[in-house]
Every structure is written in structure tokens, then in C-alpha cells.
GROMACS .gro file of C-alpha atoms in nm:
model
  337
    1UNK     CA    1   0.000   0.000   0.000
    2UNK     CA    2   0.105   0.376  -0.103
    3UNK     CA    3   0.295   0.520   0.241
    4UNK     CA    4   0.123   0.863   0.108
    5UNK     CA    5  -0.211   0.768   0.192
    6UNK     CA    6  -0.307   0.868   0.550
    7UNK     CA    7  -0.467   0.583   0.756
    8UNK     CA    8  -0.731   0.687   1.044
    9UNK     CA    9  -0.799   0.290   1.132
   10UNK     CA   10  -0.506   0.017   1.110
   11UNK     CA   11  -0.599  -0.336   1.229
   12UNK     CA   12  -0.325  -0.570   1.235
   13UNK     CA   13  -0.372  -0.978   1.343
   14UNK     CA   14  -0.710  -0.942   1.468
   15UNK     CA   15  -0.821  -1.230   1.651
   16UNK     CA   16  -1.190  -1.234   1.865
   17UNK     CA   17  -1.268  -1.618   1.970
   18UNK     CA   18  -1.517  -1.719   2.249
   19UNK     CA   19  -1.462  -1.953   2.464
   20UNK     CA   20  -1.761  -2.315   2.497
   21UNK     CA   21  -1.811  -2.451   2.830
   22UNK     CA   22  -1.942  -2.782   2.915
   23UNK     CA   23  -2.000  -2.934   3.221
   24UNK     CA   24  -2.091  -2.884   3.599
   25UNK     CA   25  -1.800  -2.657   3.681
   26UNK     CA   26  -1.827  -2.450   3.320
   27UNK     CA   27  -1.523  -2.622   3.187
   28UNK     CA   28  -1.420  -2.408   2.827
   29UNK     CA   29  -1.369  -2.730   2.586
   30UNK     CA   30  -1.307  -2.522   2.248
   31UNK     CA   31  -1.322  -2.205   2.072
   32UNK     CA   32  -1.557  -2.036   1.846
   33UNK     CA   33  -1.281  -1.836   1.606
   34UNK     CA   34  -1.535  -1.567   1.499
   35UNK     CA   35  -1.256  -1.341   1.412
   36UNK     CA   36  -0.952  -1.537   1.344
   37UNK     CA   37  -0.666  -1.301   1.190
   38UNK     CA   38  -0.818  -0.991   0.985
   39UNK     CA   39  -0.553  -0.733   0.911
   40UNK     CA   40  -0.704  -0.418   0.701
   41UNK     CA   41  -0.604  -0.015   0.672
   42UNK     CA   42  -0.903   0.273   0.668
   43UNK     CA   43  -0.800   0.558   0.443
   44UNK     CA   44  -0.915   0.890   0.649
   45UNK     CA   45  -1.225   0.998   0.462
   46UNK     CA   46  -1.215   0.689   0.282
   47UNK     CA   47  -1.530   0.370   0.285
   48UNK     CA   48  -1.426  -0.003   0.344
   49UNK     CA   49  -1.725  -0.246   0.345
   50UNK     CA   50  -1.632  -0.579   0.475
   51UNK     CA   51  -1.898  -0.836   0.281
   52UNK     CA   52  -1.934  -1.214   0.358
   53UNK     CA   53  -2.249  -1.440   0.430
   54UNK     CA   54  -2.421  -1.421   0.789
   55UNK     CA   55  -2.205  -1.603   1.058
   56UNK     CA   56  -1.835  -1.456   0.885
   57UNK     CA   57  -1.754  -1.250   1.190
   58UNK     CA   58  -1.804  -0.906   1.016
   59UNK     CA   59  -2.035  -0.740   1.288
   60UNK     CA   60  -1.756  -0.883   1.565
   61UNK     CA   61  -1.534  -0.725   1.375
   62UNK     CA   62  -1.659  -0.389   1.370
   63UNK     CA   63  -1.749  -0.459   1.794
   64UNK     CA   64  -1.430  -0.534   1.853
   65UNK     CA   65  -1.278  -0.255   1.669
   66UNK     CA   66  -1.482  -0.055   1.888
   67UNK     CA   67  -1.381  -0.262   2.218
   68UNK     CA   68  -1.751  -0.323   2.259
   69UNK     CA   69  -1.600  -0.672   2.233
   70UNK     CA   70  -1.253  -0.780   2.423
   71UNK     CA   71  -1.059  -0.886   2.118
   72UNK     CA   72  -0.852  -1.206   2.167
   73UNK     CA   73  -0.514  -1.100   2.041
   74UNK     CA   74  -0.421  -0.819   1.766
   75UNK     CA   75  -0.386  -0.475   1.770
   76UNK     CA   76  -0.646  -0.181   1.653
   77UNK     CA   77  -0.482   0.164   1.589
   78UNK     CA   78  -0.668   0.449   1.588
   79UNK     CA   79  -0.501   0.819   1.456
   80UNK     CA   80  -0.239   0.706   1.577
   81UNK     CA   81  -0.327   0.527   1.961
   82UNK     CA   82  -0.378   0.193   2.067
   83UNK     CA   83  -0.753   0.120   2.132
   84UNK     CA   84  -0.665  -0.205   2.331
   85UNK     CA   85  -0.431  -0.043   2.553
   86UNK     CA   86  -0.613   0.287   2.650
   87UNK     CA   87  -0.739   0.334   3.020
   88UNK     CA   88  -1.107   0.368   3.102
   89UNK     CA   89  -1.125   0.724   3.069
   90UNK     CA   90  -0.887   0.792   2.745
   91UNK     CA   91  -1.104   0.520   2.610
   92UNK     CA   92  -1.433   0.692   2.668
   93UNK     CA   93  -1.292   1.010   2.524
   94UNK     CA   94  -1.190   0.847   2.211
   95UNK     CA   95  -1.564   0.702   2.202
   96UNK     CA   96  -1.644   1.049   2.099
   97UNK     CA   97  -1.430   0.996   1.772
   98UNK     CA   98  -1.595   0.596   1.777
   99UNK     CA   99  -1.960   0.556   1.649
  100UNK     CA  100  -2.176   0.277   1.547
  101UNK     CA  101  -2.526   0.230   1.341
  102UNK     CA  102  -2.732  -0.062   1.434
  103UNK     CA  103  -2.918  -0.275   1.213
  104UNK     CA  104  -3.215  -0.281   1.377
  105UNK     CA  105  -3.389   0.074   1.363
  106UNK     CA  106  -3.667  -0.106   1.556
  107UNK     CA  107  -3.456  -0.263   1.878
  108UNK     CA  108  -3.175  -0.002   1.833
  109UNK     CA  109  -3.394   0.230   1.953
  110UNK     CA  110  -3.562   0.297   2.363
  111UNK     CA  111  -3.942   0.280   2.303
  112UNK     CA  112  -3.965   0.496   2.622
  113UNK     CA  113  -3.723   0.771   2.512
  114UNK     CA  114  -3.847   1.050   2.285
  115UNK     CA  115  -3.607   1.100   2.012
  116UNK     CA  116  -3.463   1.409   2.178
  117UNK     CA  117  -3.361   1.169   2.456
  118UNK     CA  118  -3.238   0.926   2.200
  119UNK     CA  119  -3.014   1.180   2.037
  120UNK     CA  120  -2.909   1.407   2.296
  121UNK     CA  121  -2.824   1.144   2.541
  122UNK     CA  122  -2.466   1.130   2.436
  123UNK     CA  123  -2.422   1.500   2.458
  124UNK     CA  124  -2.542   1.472   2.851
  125UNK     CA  125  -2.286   1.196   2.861
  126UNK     CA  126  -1.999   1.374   2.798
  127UNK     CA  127  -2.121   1.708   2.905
  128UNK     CA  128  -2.059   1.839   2.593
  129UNK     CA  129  -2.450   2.046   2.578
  130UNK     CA  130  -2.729   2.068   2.822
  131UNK     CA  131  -3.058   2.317   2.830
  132UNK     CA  132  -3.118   2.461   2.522
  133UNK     CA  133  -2.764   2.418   2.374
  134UNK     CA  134  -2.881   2.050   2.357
  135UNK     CA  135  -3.208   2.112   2.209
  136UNK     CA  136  -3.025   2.336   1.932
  137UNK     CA  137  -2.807   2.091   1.875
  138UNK     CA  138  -3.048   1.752   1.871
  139UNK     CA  139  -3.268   2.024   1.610
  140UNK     CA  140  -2.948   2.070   1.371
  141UNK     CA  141  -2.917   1.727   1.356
  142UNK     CA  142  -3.223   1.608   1.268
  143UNK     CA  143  -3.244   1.849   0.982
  144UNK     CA  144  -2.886   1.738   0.915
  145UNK     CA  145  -3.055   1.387   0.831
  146UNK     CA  146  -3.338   1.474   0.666
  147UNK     CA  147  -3.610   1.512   0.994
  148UNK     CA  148  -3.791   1.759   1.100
  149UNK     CA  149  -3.725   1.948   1.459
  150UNK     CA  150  -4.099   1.874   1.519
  151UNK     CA  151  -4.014   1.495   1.541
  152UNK     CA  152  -3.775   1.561   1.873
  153UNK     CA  153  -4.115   1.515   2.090
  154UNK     CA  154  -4.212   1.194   1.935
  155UNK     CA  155  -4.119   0.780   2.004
  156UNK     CA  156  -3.975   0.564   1.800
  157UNK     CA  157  -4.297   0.366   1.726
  158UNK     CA  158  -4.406   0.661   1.543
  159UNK     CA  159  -4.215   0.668   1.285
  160UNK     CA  160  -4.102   0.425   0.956
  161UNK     CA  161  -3.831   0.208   0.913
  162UNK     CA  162  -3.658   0.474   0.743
  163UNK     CA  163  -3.717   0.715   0.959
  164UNK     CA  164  -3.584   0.503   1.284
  165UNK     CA  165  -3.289   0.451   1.090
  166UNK     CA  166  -3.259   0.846   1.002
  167UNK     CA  167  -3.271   0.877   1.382
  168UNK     CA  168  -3.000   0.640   1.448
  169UNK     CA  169  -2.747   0.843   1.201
  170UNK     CA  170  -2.874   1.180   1.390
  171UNK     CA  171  -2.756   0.966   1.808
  172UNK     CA  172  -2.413   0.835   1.605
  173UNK     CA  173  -2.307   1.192   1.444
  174UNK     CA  174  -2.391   1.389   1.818
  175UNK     CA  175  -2.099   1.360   1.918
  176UNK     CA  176  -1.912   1.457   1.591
  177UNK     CA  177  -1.694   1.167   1.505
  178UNK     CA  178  -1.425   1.128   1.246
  179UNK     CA  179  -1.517   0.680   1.241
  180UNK     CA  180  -1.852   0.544   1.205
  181UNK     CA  181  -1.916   0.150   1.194
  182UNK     CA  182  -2.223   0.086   0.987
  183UNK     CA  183  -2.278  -0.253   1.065
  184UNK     CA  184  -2.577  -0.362   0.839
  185UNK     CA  185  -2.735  -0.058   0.815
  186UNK     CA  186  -2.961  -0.062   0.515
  187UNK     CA  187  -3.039  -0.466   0.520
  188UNK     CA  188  -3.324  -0.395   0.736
  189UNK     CA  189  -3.512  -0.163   0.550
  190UNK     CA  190  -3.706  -0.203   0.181
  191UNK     CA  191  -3.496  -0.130  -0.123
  192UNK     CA  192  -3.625   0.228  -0.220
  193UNK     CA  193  -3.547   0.334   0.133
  194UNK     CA  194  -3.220   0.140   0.130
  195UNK     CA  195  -3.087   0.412  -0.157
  196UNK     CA  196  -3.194   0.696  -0.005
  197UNK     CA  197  -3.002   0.607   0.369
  198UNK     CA  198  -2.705   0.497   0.095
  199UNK     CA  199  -2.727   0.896  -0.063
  200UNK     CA  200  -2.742   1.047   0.308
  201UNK     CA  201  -2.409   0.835   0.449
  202UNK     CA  202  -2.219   0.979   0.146
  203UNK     CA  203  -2.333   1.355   0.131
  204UNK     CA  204  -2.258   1.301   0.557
  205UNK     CA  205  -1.910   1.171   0.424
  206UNK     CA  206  -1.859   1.416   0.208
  207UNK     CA  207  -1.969   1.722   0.488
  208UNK     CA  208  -1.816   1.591   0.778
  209UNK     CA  209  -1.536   1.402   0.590
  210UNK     CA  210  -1.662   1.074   0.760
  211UNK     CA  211  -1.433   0.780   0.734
  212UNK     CA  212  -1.666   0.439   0.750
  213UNK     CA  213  -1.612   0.061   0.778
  214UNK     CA  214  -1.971  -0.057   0.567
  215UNK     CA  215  -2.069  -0.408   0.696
  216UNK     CA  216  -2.282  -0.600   0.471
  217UNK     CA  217  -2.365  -0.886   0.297
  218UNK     CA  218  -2.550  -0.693  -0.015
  219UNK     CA  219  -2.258  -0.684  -0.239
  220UNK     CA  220  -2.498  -0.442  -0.464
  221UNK     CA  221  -2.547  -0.204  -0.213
  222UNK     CA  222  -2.148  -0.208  -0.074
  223UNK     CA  223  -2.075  -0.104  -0.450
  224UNK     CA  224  -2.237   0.230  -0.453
  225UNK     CA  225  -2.068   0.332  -0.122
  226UNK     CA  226  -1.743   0.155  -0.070
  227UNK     CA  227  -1.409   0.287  -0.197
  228UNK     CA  228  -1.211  -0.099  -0.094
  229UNK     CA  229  -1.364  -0.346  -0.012
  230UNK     CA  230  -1.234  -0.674   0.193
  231UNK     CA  231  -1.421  -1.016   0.192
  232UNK     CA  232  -1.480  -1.221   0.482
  233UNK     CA  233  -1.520  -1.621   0.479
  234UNK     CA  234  -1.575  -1.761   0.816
  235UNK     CA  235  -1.349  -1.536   1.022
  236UNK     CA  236  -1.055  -1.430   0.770
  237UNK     CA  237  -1.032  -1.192   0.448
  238UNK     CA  238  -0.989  -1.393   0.161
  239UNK     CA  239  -0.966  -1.081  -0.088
  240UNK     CA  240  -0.928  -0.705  -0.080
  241UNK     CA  241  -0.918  -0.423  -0.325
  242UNK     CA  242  -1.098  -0.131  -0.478
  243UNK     CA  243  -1.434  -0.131  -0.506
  244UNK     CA  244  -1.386  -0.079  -0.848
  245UNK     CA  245  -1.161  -0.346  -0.923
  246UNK     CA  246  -1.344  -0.612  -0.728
  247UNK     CA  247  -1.619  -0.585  -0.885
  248UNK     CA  248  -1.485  -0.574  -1.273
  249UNK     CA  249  -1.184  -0.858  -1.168
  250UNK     CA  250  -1.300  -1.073  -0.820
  251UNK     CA  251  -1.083  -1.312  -0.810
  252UNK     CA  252  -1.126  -1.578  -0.524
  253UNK     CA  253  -1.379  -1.864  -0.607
  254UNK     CA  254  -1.565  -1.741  -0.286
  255UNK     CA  255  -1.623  -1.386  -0.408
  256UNK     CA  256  -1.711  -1.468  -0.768
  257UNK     CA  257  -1.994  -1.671  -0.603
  258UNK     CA  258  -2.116  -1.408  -0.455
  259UNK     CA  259  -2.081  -1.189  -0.734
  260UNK     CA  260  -2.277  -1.448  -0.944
  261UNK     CA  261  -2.603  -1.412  -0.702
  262UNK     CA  262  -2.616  -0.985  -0.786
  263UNK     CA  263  -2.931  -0.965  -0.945
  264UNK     CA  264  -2.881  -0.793  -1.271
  265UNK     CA  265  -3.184  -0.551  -1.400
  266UNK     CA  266  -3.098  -0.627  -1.774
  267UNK     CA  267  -3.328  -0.921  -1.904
  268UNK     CA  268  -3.092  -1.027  -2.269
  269UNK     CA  269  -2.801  -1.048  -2.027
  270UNK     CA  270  -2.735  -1.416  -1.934
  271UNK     CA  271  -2.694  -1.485  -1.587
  272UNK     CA  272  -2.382  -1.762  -1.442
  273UNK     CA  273  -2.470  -1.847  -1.134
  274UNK     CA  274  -2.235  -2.012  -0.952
  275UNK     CA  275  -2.368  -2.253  -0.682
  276UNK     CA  276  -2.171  -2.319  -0.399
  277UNK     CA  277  -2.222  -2.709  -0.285
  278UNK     CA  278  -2.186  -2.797   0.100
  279UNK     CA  279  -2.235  -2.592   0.429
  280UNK     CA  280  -2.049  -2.331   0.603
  281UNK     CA  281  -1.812  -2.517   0.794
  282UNK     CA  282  -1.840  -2.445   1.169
  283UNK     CA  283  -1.650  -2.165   1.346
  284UNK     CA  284  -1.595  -2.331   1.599
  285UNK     CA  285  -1.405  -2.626   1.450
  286UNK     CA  286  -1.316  -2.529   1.094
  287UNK     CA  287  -1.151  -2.733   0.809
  288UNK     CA  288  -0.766  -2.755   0.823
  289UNK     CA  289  -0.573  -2.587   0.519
  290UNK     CA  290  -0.817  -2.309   0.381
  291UNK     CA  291  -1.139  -2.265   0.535
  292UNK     CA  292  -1.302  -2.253   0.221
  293UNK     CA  293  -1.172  -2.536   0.030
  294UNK     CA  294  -1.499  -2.820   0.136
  295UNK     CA  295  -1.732  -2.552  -0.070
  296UNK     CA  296  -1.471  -2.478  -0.391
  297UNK     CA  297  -1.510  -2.605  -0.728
  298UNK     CA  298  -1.142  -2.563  -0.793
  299UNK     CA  299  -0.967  -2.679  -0.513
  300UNK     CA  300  -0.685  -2.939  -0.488
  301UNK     CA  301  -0.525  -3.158  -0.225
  302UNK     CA  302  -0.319  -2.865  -0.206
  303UNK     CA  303  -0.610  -2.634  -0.045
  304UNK     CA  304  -0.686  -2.896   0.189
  305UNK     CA  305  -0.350  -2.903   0.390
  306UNK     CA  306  -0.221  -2.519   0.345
  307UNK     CA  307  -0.315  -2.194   0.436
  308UNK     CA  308  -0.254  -1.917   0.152
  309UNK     CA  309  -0.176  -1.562   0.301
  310UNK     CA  310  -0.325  -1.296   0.148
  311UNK     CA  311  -0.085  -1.232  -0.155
  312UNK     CA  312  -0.078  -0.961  -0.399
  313UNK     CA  313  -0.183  -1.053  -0.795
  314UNK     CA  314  -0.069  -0.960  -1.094
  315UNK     CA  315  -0.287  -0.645  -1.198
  316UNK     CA  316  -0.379  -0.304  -1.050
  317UNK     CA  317  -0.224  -0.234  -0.702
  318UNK     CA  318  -0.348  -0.369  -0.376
  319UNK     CA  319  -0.540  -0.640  -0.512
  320UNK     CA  320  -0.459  -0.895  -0.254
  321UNK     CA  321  -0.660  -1.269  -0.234
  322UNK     CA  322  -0.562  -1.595  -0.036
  323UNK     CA  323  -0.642  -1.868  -0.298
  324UNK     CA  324  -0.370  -2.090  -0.426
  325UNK     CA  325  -0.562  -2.107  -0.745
  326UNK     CA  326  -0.710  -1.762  -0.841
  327UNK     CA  327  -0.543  -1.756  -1.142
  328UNK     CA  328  -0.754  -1.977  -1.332
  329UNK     CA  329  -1.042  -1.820  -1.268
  330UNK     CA  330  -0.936  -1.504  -1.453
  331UNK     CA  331  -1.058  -1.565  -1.808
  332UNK     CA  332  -1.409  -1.696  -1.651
  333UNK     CA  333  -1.651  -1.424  -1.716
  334UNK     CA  334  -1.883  -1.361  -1.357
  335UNK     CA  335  -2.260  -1.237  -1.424
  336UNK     CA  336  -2.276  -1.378  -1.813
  337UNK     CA  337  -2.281  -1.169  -2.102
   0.00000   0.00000   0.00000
């Protein structure tokens, strides 16, 4: 990667497993490896959306980033500091530079709290507005996210799916941060609604100068707002790269599956799916060699007994994949023609 480019997030060896106990005294008797090695840089200003299936260990990811989960081993970086190693109170401080959007705009949000509550709880927090300075404030940002002031008097039942998630945006920008996690935040709501929260993320990005790590499994949605993105197969990154280049050149057997289940809006274009046979293996006890190789329709002996590191291909710059076999899947068209 350029040494130019100035990195706001830098995780390095991340590792989050938790621990199964059995037994009358709560004996731990294995390990489920949700996160099991991710290393990834954040461009300041910049989108990464981390894609897999359900169960990858994306959302624990973006937890433990935040040290809303106790990572295992590994080291987060943020402008510059060590999240795992701050003290209490440095680490609350840095919370105000540390946000997170929920999925849920339904559970995410207290039933019993109006939304002036919801929003301007964090400024109470850490006594950054109180009185009317808080009431100014929750205002601005509502209208920030496309709400009207009148809405601060009102619950979270009254309002759409939409809405909910517009309030969300409004609690995570109070306390003006430079990182946001968005972990899932459009796969709740209906499609038409899913662009429009996609359009108010990057006009906040481009305001604010926002940096974002976009969590997803909608690789058609992560394509509109991502600048890299990585891909996750049960608890590692199996490829990274632009946006822009992943999706004209994927290049692990994993991602071109996924790429193969996009639905495309042009009816004379022939469709390749690519079916993946088998389950997800099990987290908690997965395959030796690569973790992928039970599903692949290209692997060899080879896959079954080694681990690839992520290694960079031939090509455009920081296009890195862990496949031993990537290369024959080049001159395979994805998505028909």
C-alpha cells in the first residue's frame, strides 16, 4: 500500500474467539474463532465495506474494533493510539471519535425515550451540551438527516423504518466523530429506502469528511458506497481491493460466487450463477488448510493441507486474495454476457 495515503484505522492480526463450556463446573472445551486473523487499513475519509455471508464475523469485527467486544489478540490503531491499551477514561474520550449504526432501527432504539432523549443522550454523557444548547443541537441534527425538529417530541414507534434509521445516524453523528461502523445498516429496511439512507451516508461523508467501515452482505449495495472493499469467509479476508476493481476482476472462487447471485436488472443479459455445494463449515471447529476449500469447485489436495496468506496478484495495485488457485479463474466471465 502507497505510504502517502493517511490511515485513520489500522488493524493488524485481529483475533476475537469465544470460549464453549461444558459441564458442571463451566469447563471451556473449544473455541468459536469468529474473528480469526483480519488485518485491514481505513483511508481517512475513505469507505471499506467488509462483505461475507451471515455467521463470517463481520459485525464482531466492527465490535471489537470498537472494544464493545474484548478482542482475543491483535492490535487496533486508531489516529495514531492503541484502542486495546487505553485506560477507562482515554477510552471513553476516544468514544467520541468511535460511532456505530445498528441494524435494527426497531430494537436499536428505547421505546420509552423521545427522540430528543435518543439523540441528545450522548451530549449529557460527555457534558458536551445541556438546556437549550442540547435542544439546538439535537434540532441541527435532525435536519442534518433529513427530519424535521418537530419529530424531537415523538417515540420511535411513530415513525417508519426509514425514519428510525434516520434517527439512528442523527444519536451516532452527536458527538461529531471522524469513524462510524455501519454494521448492516440498510439490510433492514425495503430497497427504495435502502438508496436513499445509501445517498445520506455519502453527502454526511462528504460534509463531515466521515471515514466508515460498511458491513454488509449486499454486495450491490457495498458497491455504490465503498471505496475498498475486503471479503470475509468464516473469520478471515480472503480478498481485498478497490471497489472498483473487485467488482470488474473478483478473483477468489468465494467472491465470484457471490458476485454471481447480484441480481442484474438487464433481461438479454445471461446470468452464471455459480452454486456453492456444501455448508459453512463451523466456526468453531473449521476445516484444516483453507477454510473454504470443502465448498470450492477448484480446489486441490493442495487447499486442503495449506493456508494461503493474502498475496498480492498480478494487476492493479493492492489487489490482494488468499487462494492458491485464483489464477484460473481469470478468463471466466462472472454475471454472463
Amino acid at each position: 500500500m502507497e505510504s502517502t495515503k493517511k490511515y485513520l484505522v489500522d488493524v493488524e492480526g485481529l483475533k476475537t474467539h469465544f470460549p464453549i463450556k461444558r459441564g458442571l463446573f463451566s469447563r471451556v472445551v473449544g473455541h468459536v474463532k469468529a474473528v480469526d486473523g483480519v488485518s485491514f487499513k481505513i483511508e481517512a475519509g475513505k469507505t471499506l465495506g467488509l462483505v461475507g455471508e451471515s455467521g463470517c464475523g463481520k459485525t464482531t469485527v466492527g465490535r471489537t474494533i470498537l472494544r464493545l467486544i474484548n478482542a482475543t489478540e491483535g492490535k487496533v490503531t486508531f489516529g495514531g493510539r492503541e484502542v486495546f491499551d487505553l485506560p477507562s477514561r482515554e477510552l471513553r474520550k476516544l468514544r467520541c471519535d468511535m460511532q456505530l449504526i445498528f441494524q435494527d432501527p426497531y430494537s436499536s432504539l428505547n421505546p420509552r425515550m423521545t427522540v430528543a432523549n435518543i439523540v441528545g443522550e450522548s451530549l449529557t454523557t460527555h457534558k458536551i451540551a445541556a438546556g437549550r444548547d442540547r435542544r439546538r443541537k439535537v434540532d441541527e441534527l435532525l435536519e442534518r438527516v433529513g427530519l424535521s425538529p418537530h419529530h424531537s417530541s415523538r417515540y420511535p414507534h411513530e415513525f417508519s423504518g426509514g425514519q428510525r434509521q434516520r434517527i439512528g445516524i442523527a444519536r451516532a453523528l452527536a458527538l461529531s466523530p471522524k469513524f462510524i461502523v455501519c454494521d448492516e445498516a440498510v439490510s433492514a429496511l425495503d430497497v427504495s429506502i435502502q438508496s436513499q439512507i445509501i445517498n445520506l451516508l455519502q453527502d454526511l461523508q462528504d460534509e463531515m469528511g466521515l471515514t466508515y467501515l460498511f458491513i454488509a452482505h449486499d454486495l450491490a449495495v457495498v458497491e455504490h458506497i465503498s471505496d475498498y472493499v475486503a471479503v470475509m469467509y468464516l473469520g478471515k479476508i480472503v480478498e481485498y481491493t478497490s471497489s472498483k476493481e473487485l467488482y470488474k476482476n473478483p478473483l477468489h472462487p468465494y467472491t465470484r460466487a457471490l458476485m454471481s447471485a447480484i441480481p442484474r436488472p438487464d433481461p438479454h443479459r445471461r446470468q452464471q450463477r455459480i452454486v456453492l455445494g456444501g455448508e459453512v463449515p463451523s466456526p468453531s471447529n473449521p476445516p484444516s488448510g483453507c477454510p473454504f476449500h470443502p465448498r470450492c469447485p477448484i480446489a486441490e489436495h493442495r487447499c486442503t493441507m495449506e493456508i494461503q496468506q493474502l498475496k498480492q496478484q498480478d494487476g492493479p495495485a493492492e489487489h490482494i486474495v488468499a487462494c492458491w488457485k485464483c489464477s484460473e479463474w481469470k478468463s471466466v466471465p462472472v454475471g454472463g454476457t
